[in-house]
PDB file of C-alpha atoms and ligand atoms in Angstrom:
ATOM      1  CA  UNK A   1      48.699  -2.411  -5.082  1.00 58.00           C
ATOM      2  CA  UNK A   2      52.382  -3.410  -6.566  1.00 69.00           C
ATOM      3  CA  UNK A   3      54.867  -2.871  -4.628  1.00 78.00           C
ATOM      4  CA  UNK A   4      58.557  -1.643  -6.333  1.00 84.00           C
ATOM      5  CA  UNK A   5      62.401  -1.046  -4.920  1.00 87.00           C
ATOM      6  CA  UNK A   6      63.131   2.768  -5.138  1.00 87.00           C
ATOM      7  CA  UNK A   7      67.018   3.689  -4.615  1.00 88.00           C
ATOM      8  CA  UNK A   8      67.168   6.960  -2.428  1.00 86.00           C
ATOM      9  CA  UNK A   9      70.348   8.766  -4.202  1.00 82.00           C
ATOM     10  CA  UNK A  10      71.773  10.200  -1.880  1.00 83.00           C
ATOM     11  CA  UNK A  11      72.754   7.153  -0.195  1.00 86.00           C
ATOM     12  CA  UNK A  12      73.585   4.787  -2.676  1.00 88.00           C
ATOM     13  CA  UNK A  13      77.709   3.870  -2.410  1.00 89.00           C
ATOM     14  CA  UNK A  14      77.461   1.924  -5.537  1.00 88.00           C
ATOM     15  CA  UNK A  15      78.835  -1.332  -4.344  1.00 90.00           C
ATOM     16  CA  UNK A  16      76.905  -3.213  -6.097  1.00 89.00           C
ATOM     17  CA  UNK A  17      75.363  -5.745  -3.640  1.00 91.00           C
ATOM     18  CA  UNK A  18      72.354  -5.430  -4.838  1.00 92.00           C
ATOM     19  CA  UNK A  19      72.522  -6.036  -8.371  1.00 91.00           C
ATOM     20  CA  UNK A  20      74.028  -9.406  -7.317  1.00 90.00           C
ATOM     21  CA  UNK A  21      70.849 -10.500  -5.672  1.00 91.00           C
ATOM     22  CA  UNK A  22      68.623  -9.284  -7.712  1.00 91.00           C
ATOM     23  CA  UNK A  23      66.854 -12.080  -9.943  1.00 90.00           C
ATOM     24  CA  UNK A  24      65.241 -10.562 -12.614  1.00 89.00           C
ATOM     25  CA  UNK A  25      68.123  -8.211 -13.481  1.00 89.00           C
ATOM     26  CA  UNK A  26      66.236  -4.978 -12.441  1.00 90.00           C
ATOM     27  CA  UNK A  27      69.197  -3.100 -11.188  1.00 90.00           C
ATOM     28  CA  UNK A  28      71.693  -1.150 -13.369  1.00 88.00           C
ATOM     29  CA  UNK A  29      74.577   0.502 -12.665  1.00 82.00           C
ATOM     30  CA  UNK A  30      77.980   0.437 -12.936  1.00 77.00           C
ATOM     31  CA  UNK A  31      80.393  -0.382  -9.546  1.00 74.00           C
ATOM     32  CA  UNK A  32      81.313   3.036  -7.297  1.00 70.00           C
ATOM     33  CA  UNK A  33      78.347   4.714  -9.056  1.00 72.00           C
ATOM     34  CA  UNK A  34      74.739   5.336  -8.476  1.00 72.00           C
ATOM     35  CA  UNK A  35      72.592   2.431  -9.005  1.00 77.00           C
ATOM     36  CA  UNK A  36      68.777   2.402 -10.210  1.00 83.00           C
ATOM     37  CA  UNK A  37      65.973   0.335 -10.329  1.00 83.00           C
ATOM     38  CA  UNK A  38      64.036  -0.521 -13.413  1.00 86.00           C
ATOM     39  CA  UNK A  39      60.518  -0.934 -11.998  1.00 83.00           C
ATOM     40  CA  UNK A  40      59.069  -3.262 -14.420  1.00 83.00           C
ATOM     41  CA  UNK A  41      61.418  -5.540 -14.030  1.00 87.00           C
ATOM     42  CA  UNK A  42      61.226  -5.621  -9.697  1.00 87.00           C
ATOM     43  CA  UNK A  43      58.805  -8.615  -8.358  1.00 87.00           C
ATOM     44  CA  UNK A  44      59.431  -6.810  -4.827  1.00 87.00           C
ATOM     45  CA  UNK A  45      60.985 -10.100  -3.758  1.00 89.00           C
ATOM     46  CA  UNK A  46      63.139  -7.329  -0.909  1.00 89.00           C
ATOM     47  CA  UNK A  47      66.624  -9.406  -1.805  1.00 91.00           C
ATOM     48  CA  UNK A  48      68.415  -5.804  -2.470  1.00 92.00           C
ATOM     49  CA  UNK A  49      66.440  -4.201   0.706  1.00 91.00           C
ATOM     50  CA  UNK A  50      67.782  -6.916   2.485  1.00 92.00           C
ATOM     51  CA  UNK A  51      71.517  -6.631   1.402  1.00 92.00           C
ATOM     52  CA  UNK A  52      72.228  -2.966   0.812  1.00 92.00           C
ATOM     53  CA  UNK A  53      74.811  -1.763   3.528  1.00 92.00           C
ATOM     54  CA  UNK A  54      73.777   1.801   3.579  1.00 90.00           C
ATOM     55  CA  UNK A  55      69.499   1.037   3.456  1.00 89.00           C
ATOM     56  CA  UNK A  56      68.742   3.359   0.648  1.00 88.00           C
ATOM     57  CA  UNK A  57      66.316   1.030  -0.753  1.00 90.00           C
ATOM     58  CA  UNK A  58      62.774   1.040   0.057  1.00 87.00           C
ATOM     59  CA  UNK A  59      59.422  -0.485  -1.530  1.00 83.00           C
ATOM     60  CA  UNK A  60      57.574   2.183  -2.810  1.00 78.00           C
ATOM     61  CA  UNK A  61      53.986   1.601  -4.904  1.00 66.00           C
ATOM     62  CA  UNK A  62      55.302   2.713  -8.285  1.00 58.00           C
ATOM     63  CA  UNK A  63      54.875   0.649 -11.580  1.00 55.00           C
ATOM     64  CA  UNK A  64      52.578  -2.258 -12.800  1.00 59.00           C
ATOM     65  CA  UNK A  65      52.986  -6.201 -11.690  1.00 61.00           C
ATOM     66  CA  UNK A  66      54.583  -8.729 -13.838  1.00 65.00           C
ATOM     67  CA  UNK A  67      52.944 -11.866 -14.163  1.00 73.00           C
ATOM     68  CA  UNK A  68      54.455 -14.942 -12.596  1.00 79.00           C
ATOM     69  CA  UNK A  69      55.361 -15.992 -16.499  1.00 81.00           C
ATOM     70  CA  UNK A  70      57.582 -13.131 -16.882  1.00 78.00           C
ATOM     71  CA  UNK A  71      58.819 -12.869 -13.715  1.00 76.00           C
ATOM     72  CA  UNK A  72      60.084 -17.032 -13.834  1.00 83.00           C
ATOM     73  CA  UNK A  73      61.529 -16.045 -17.742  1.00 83.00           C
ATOM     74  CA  UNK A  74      63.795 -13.054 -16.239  1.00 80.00           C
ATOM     75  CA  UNK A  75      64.701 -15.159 -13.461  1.00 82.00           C
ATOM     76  CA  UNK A  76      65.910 -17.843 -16.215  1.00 84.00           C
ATOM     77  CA  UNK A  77      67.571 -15.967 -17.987  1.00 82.00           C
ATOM     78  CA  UNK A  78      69.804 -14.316 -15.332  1.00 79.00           C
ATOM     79  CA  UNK A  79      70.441 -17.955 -14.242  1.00 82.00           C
ATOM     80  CA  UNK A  80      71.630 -18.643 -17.621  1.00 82.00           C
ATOM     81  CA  UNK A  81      73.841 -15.232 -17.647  1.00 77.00           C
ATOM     82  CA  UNK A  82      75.379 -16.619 -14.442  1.00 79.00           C
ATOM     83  CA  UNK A  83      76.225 -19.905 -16.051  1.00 81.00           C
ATOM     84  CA  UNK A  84      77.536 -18.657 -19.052  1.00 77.00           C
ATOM     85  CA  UNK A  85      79.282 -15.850 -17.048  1.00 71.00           C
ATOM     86  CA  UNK A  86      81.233 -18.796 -14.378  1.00 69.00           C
ATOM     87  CA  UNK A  87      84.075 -19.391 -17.066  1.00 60.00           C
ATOM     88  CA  UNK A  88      85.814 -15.758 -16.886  1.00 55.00           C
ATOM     89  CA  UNK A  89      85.973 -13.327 -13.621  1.00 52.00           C
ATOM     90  CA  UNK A  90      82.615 -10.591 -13.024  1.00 51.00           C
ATOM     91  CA  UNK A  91      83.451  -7.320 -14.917  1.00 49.00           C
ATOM     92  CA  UNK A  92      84.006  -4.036 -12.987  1.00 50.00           C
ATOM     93  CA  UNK A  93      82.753  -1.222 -14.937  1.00 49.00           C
ATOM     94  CA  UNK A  94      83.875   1.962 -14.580  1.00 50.00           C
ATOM     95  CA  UNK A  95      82.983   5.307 -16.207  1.00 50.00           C
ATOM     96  CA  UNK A  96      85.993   6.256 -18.995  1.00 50.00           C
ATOM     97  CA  UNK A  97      86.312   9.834 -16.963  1.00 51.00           C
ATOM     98  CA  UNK A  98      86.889   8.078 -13.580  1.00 48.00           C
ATOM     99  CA  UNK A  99      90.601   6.912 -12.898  1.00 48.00           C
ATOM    100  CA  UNK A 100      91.004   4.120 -11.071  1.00 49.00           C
ATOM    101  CA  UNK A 101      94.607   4.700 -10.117  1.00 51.00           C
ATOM    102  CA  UNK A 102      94.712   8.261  -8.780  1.00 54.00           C
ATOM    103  CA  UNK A 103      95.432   8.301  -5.397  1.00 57.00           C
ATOM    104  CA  UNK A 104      93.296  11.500  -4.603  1.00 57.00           C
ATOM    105  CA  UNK A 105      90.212   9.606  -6.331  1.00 64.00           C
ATOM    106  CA  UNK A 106      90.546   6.386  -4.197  1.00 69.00           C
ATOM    107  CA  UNK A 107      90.793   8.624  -1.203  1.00 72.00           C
ATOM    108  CA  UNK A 108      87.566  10.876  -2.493  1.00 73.00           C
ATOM    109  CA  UNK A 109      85.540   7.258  -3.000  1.00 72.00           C
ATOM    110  CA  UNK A 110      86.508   6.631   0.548  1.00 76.00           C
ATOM    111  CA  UNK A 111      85.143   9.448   1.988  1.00 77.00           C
ATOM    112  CA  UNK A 112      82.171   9.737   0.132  1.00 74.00           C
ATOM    113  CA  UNK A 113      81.157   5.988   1.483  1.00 79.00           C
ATOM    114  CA  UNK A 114      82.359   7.477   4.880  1.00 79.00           C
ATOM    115  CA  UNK A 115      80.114  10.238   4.569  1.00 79.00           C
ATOM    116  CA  UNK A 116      76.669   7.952   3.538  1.00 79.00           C
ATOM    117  CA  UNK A 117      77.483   5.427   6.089  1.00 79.00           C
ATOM    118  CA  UNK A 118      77.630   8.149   8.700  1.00 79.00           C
ATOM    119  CA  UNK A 119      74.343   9.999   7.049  1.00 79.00           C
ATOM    120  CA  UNK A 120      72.764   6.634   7.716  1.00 77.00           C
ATOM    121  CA  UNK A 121      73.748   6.148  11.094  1.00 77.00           C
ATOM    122  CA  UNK A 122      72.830   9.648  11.829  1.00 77.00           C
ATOM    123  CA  UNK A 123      69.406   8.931  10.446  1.00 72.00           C
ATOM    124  CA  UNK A 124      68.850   5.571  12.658  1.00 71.00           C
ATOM    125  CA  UNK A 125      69.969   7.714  15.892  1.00 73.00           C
ATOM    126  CA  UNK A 126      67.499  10.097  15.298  1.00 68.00           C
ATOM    127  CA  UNK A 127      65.060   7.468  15.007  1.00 63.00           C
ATOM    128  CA  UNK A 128      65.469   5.491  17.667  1.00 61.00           C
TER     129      UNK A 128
HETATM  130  S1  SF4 B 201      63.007  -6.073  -4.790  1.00 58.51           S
HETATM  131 FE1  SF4 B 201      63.859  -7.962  -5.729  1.00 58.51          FE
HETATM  132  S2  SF4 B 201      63.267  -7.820  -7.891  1.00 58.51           S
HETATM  133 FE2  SF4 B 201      63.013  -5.742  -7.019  1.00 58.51          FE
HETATM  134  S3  SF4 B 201      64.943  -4.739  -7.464  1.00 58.51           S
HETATM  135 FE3  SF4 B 201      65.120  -5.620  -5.399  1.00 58.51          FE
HETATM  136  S4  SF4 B 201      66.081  -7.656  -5.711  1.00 58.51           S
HETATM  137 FE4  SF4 B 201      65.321  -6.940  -7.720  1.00 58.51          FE
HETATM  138  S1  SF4 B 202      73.390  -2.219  -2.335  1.00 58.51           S
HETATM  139 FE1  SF4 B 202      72.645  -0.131  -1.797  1.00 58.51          FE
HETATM  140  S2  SF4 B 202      74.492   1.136  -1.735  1.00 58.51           S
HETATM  141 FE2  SF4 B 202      75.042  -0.750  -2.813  1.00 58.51          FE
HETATM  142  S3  SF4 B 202      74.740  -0.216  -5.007  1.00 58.51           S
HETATM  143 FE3  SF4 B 202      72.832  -1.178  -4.264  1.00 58.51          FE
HETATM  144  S4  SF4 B 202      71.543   0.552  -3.625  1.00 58.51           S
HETATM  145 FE4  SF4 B 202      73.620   1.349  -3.805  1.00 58.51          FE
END
């Protein structure tokens, strides 16, 4: 059975960590917003498990296996994106309706990362 990332929603902070790992490109998503996972792109290498500061992704057994071909050509091709890329600074995104300036939206993104860091923590207490 193939293995896949799934994001879990609720959690996800947007930071972005795990697009940057990812080498077949099979994250989207634009910094301070929700990020998702495009499963026929994930190899379930675990590089975005492995990195996400809030863990709200898990290998789930959605979607079909790429062959080793495609998976070297996506990896190539992000490689090559990254080269091309080096010459001018990464690119935050952010939605046209979200201000990046307003005080009160800084302070709601602050909470809101607050609030799934603590949902997280509250969720490894009860494990343990
Ligand atoms: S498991 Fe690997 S290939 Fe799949 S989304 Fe995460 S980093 Fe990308
Ligand atoms: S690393 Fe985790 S919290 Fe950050 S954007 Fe990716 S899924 Fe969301």
């Amino acid at each position: 059975m193939q293995y896949k990332a799934f994001i879990d929603e609720e959690n996800c902070i947007g930071c972005g960590k795990c697009i940057r790992v990812c080498p077949t490109d099979a994250i989207v998503g634009s910094k301070q917003v929700l990020h998702t996972i495009l499963p026929q792109f994930c190899t379930s290498c675990s590089n975005c498990i492995n990195t996400c500061p809030t863990d709200c992704i898990t290998l789930t057994t959605l979607g079909v296996a790429l062959s080793e071909q495609e998976e070297l050509l996506l990896t190539e091709k992000k490689q090559q994106r990254l080269s091309r890329n080096q010459l001018v600074p990464p690119t935050i995104l952010f939605p046209r309706s979200m201000s990046t300036s307003s005080a009160t939206t800084q302070k709601d993104r602050k909470q809101s990362i607050a609030d799934a860091i603590a949902r997280v923590k509250a969720r490894k207490n009860l494990a343990n």
